[in-house]
Structures are given as C-alpha cells and as structure tokens.
C-alpha cells in the first residue's frame, strides 16, 4: 500500500508574520509536490478504488492550497493598492501645502501691505 505524505497548510499558517511572497512560493512548491504524487498514483499497483480515493484526497489538498495562494495574492494586491493610495495622498498634500504659500495666498511670513 502506498502512503501519502500529508503536506498540509499548517506550516505556512503558523508563519503568518512572514512575507506573503515567501508563503506563496512555499505553497506553490507544495502544490507541485502534491501534483507529482497524483501523477505517481497513476503508476500504482493498488486497486483502482484505493488509488481514486488517494487522488481525490490529494486534489482536495491542492484545491485548498490554491485557495490559500489566491487569498495571499489578493492580500498583496490590496496592500499594494493601499500603499499607492497613501503615496498619492501624501504627494497631493505636499503639493497643496506648497501651493498655499505665496503671493496669491499670503502667509504670516509672506505678506505685503499695499497703500494707495
């Protein structure tokens, strides 16, 4: 009987503080290993029912890992979008503050009194 190594997502879930890109890479490697195991089962000498059960189990694990990869990619995209919005807000604030001082909008230090 062929044994299947259960490479679940517990290792990647416990490292929640690490870089999402690293987590995605780890999950992708796990998906590749599980896919190889599915291919290897095709050459197995076991009964077709047992092989099909193992394939179903492996495919369920692959689907779970792919869903986790999709969540991590969505988190990365959201973080990048928030970072871009923050950068846009900061640049527009600095442009506004630079525009508020000057001849047309005098400040306390830049004011001219004109008498006619």
Short mmCIF file of C-alpha atoms in Angstrom, two decimals:
data_model
loop_
_atom_site.label_atom_id
_atom_site.label_comp_id
_atom_site.label_asym_id
_atom_site.label_seq_id
_atom_site.Cartn_x
_atom_site.Cartn_y
_atom_site.Cartn_z
CA UNK A 1 0.00 0.00 0.00
CA UNK A 2 1.32 3.43 -0.93
CA UNK A 3 1.45 6.02 1.82
CA UNK A 4 0.83 9.66 1.12
CA UNK A 5 2.69 12.32 3.00
CA UNK A 6 0.15 14.81 4.27
CA UNK A 7 1.72 18.13 3.43
CA UNK A 8 -0.96 20.45 4.74
CA UNK A 9 -1.01 24.18 5.20
CA UNK A 10 -0.21 24.16 8.91
CA UNK A 11 3.43 25.13 8.34
CA UNK A 12 2.53 28.14 6.26
CA UNK A 13 -0.32 29.20 8.50
CA UNK A 14 1.92 29.22 11.57
CA UNK A 15 4.32 31.59 9.82
CA UNK A 16 1.70 34.31 9.41
CA UNK A 17 4.17 37.11 10.03
CA UNK A 18 6.50 36.21 7.15
CA UNK A 19 6.50 37.74 3.71
CA UNK A 20 3.44 36.79 1.64
CA UNK A 21 5.65 36.23 -1.41
CA UNK A 22 7.61 33.60 0.52
CA UNK A 23 4.39 31.96 1.65
CA UNK A 24 3.14 31.87 -1.94
CA UNK A 25 6.40 30.26 -3.05
CA UNK A 26 6.15 27.61 -0.32
CA UNK A 27 2.53 26.86 -1.19
CA UNK A 28 3.37 26.62 -4.88
CA UNK A 29 6.09 24.07 -4.09
CA UNK A 30 3.60 22.06 -2.03
CA UNK A 31 1.12 22.13 -4.92
CA UNK A 32 3.83 20.87 -7.27
CA UNK A 33 4.72 18.02 -4.88
CA UNK A 34 1.09 17.01 -4.50
CA UNK A 35 0.58 17.15 -8.25
CA UNK A 36 3.57 14.85 -8.69
CA UNK A 37 2.08 12.46 -6.14
CA UNK A 38 -1.16 12.39 -8.14
CA UNK A 39 0.82 11.53 -11.28
CA UNK A 40 2.74 8.83 -9.40
CA UNK A 41 -0.52 7.24 -8.26
CA UNK A 42 -1.37 6.52 -11.88
CA UNK A 43 1.52 4.05 -11.95
CA UNK A 44 0.48 2.46 -8.66
CA UNK A 45 -0.26 -1.25 -8.41
CA UNK A 46 -3.07 -0.72 -5.92
CA UNK A 47 -6.75 -1.22 -6.58
CA UNK A 48 -8.42 1.46 -8.60
CA UNK A 49 -10.78 2.36 -5.74
CA UNK A 50 -7.89 2.98 -3.36
CA UNK A 51 -5.99 4.96 -5.97
CA UNK A 52 -9.06 7.08 -6.72
CA UNK A 53 -9.60 7.83 -3.02
CA UNK A 54 -5.99 8.94 -2.67
CA UNK A 55 -6.23 11.06 -5.81
CA UNK A 56 -9.38 12.72 -4.50
CA UNK A 57 -7.64 13.47 -1.21
CA UNK A 58 -4.61 14.94 -2.95
CA UNK A 59 -6.76 17.02 -5.28
CA UNK A 60 -8.69 18.40 -2.31
CA UNK A 61 -5.40 19.40 -0.69
CA UNK A 62 -4.27 21.02 -3.94
CA UNK A 63 -7.53 22.98 -4.14
CA UNK A 64 -7.09 24.16 -0.55
CA UNK A 65 -3.54 25.31 -1.23
CA UNK A 66 -4.58 27.10 -4.41
CA UNK A 67 -7.33 28.91 -2.49
CA UNK A 68 -4.79 30.00 0.11
CA UNK A 69 -2.46 31.22 -2.66
CA UNK A 70 -5.33 33.24 -4.12
CA UNK A 71 -6.05 34.80 -0.70
CA UNK A 72 -2.40 35.75 -0.25
CA UNK A 73 -2.23 37.26 -3.73
CA UNK A 74 -5.38 39.27 -3.01
CA UNK A 75 -3.84 40.50 0.24
CA UNK A 76 -0.70 41.53 -1.64
CA UNK A 77 -2.74 43.41 -4.23
CA UNK A 78 -4.76 45.17 -1.53
CA UNK A 79 -1.62 46.14 0.38
CA UNK A 80 -0.02 47.49 -2.80
CA UNK A 81 -3.15 49.47 -3.58
CA UNK A 82 -3.26 50.96 -0.07
CA UNK A 83 0.42 51.84 -0.32
CA UNK A 84 -0.18 53.56 -3.68
CA UNK A 85 -3.16 55.48 -2.29
CA UNK A 86 -1.10 56.58 0.71
CA UNK A 87 1.68 57.77 -1.59
CA UNK A 88 -0.81 59.65 -3.77
CA UNK A 89 -2.40 61.29 -0.73
CA UNK A 90 0.99 62.32 0.66
CA UNK A 91 2.12 63.82 -2.65
CA UNK A 92 -1.13 65.74 -3.12
CA UNK A 93 -0.93 67.06 0.46
CA UNK A 94 2.61 68.33 -0.08
CA UNK A 95 1.62 69.93 -3.39
CA UNK A 96 -1.32 71.64 -1.72
CA UNK A 97 0.79 72.95 1.15
CA UNK A 98 3.38 74.31 -1.30
CA UNK A 99 0.61 76.00 -3.26
CA UNK A 100 -0.96 77.67 -0.21
CA UNK A 101 2.01 79.94 0.45
CA UNK A 102 2.98 82.63 -1.98
CA UNK A 103 1.92 85.95 -3.41
CA UNK A 104 -1.63 84.95 -4.22
CA UNK A 105 -2.17 83.31 -0.87
CA UNK A 106 -0.06 85.19 1.65
CA UNK A 107 1.00 83.60 4.90
CA UNK A 108 2.08 85.33 8.12
CA UNK A 109 5.69 85.46 6.94
CA UNK A 110 4.92 86.28 3.31
CA UNK A 111 2.52 89.21 3.32
CA UNK A 112 2.73 92.63 1.68
CA UNK A 113 0.77 95.65 2.77
CA UNK A 114 -0.08 97.98 -0.13
CA UNK A 115 -1.34 101.54 0.44
CA UNK A 116 -2.88 103.58 -2.34
#
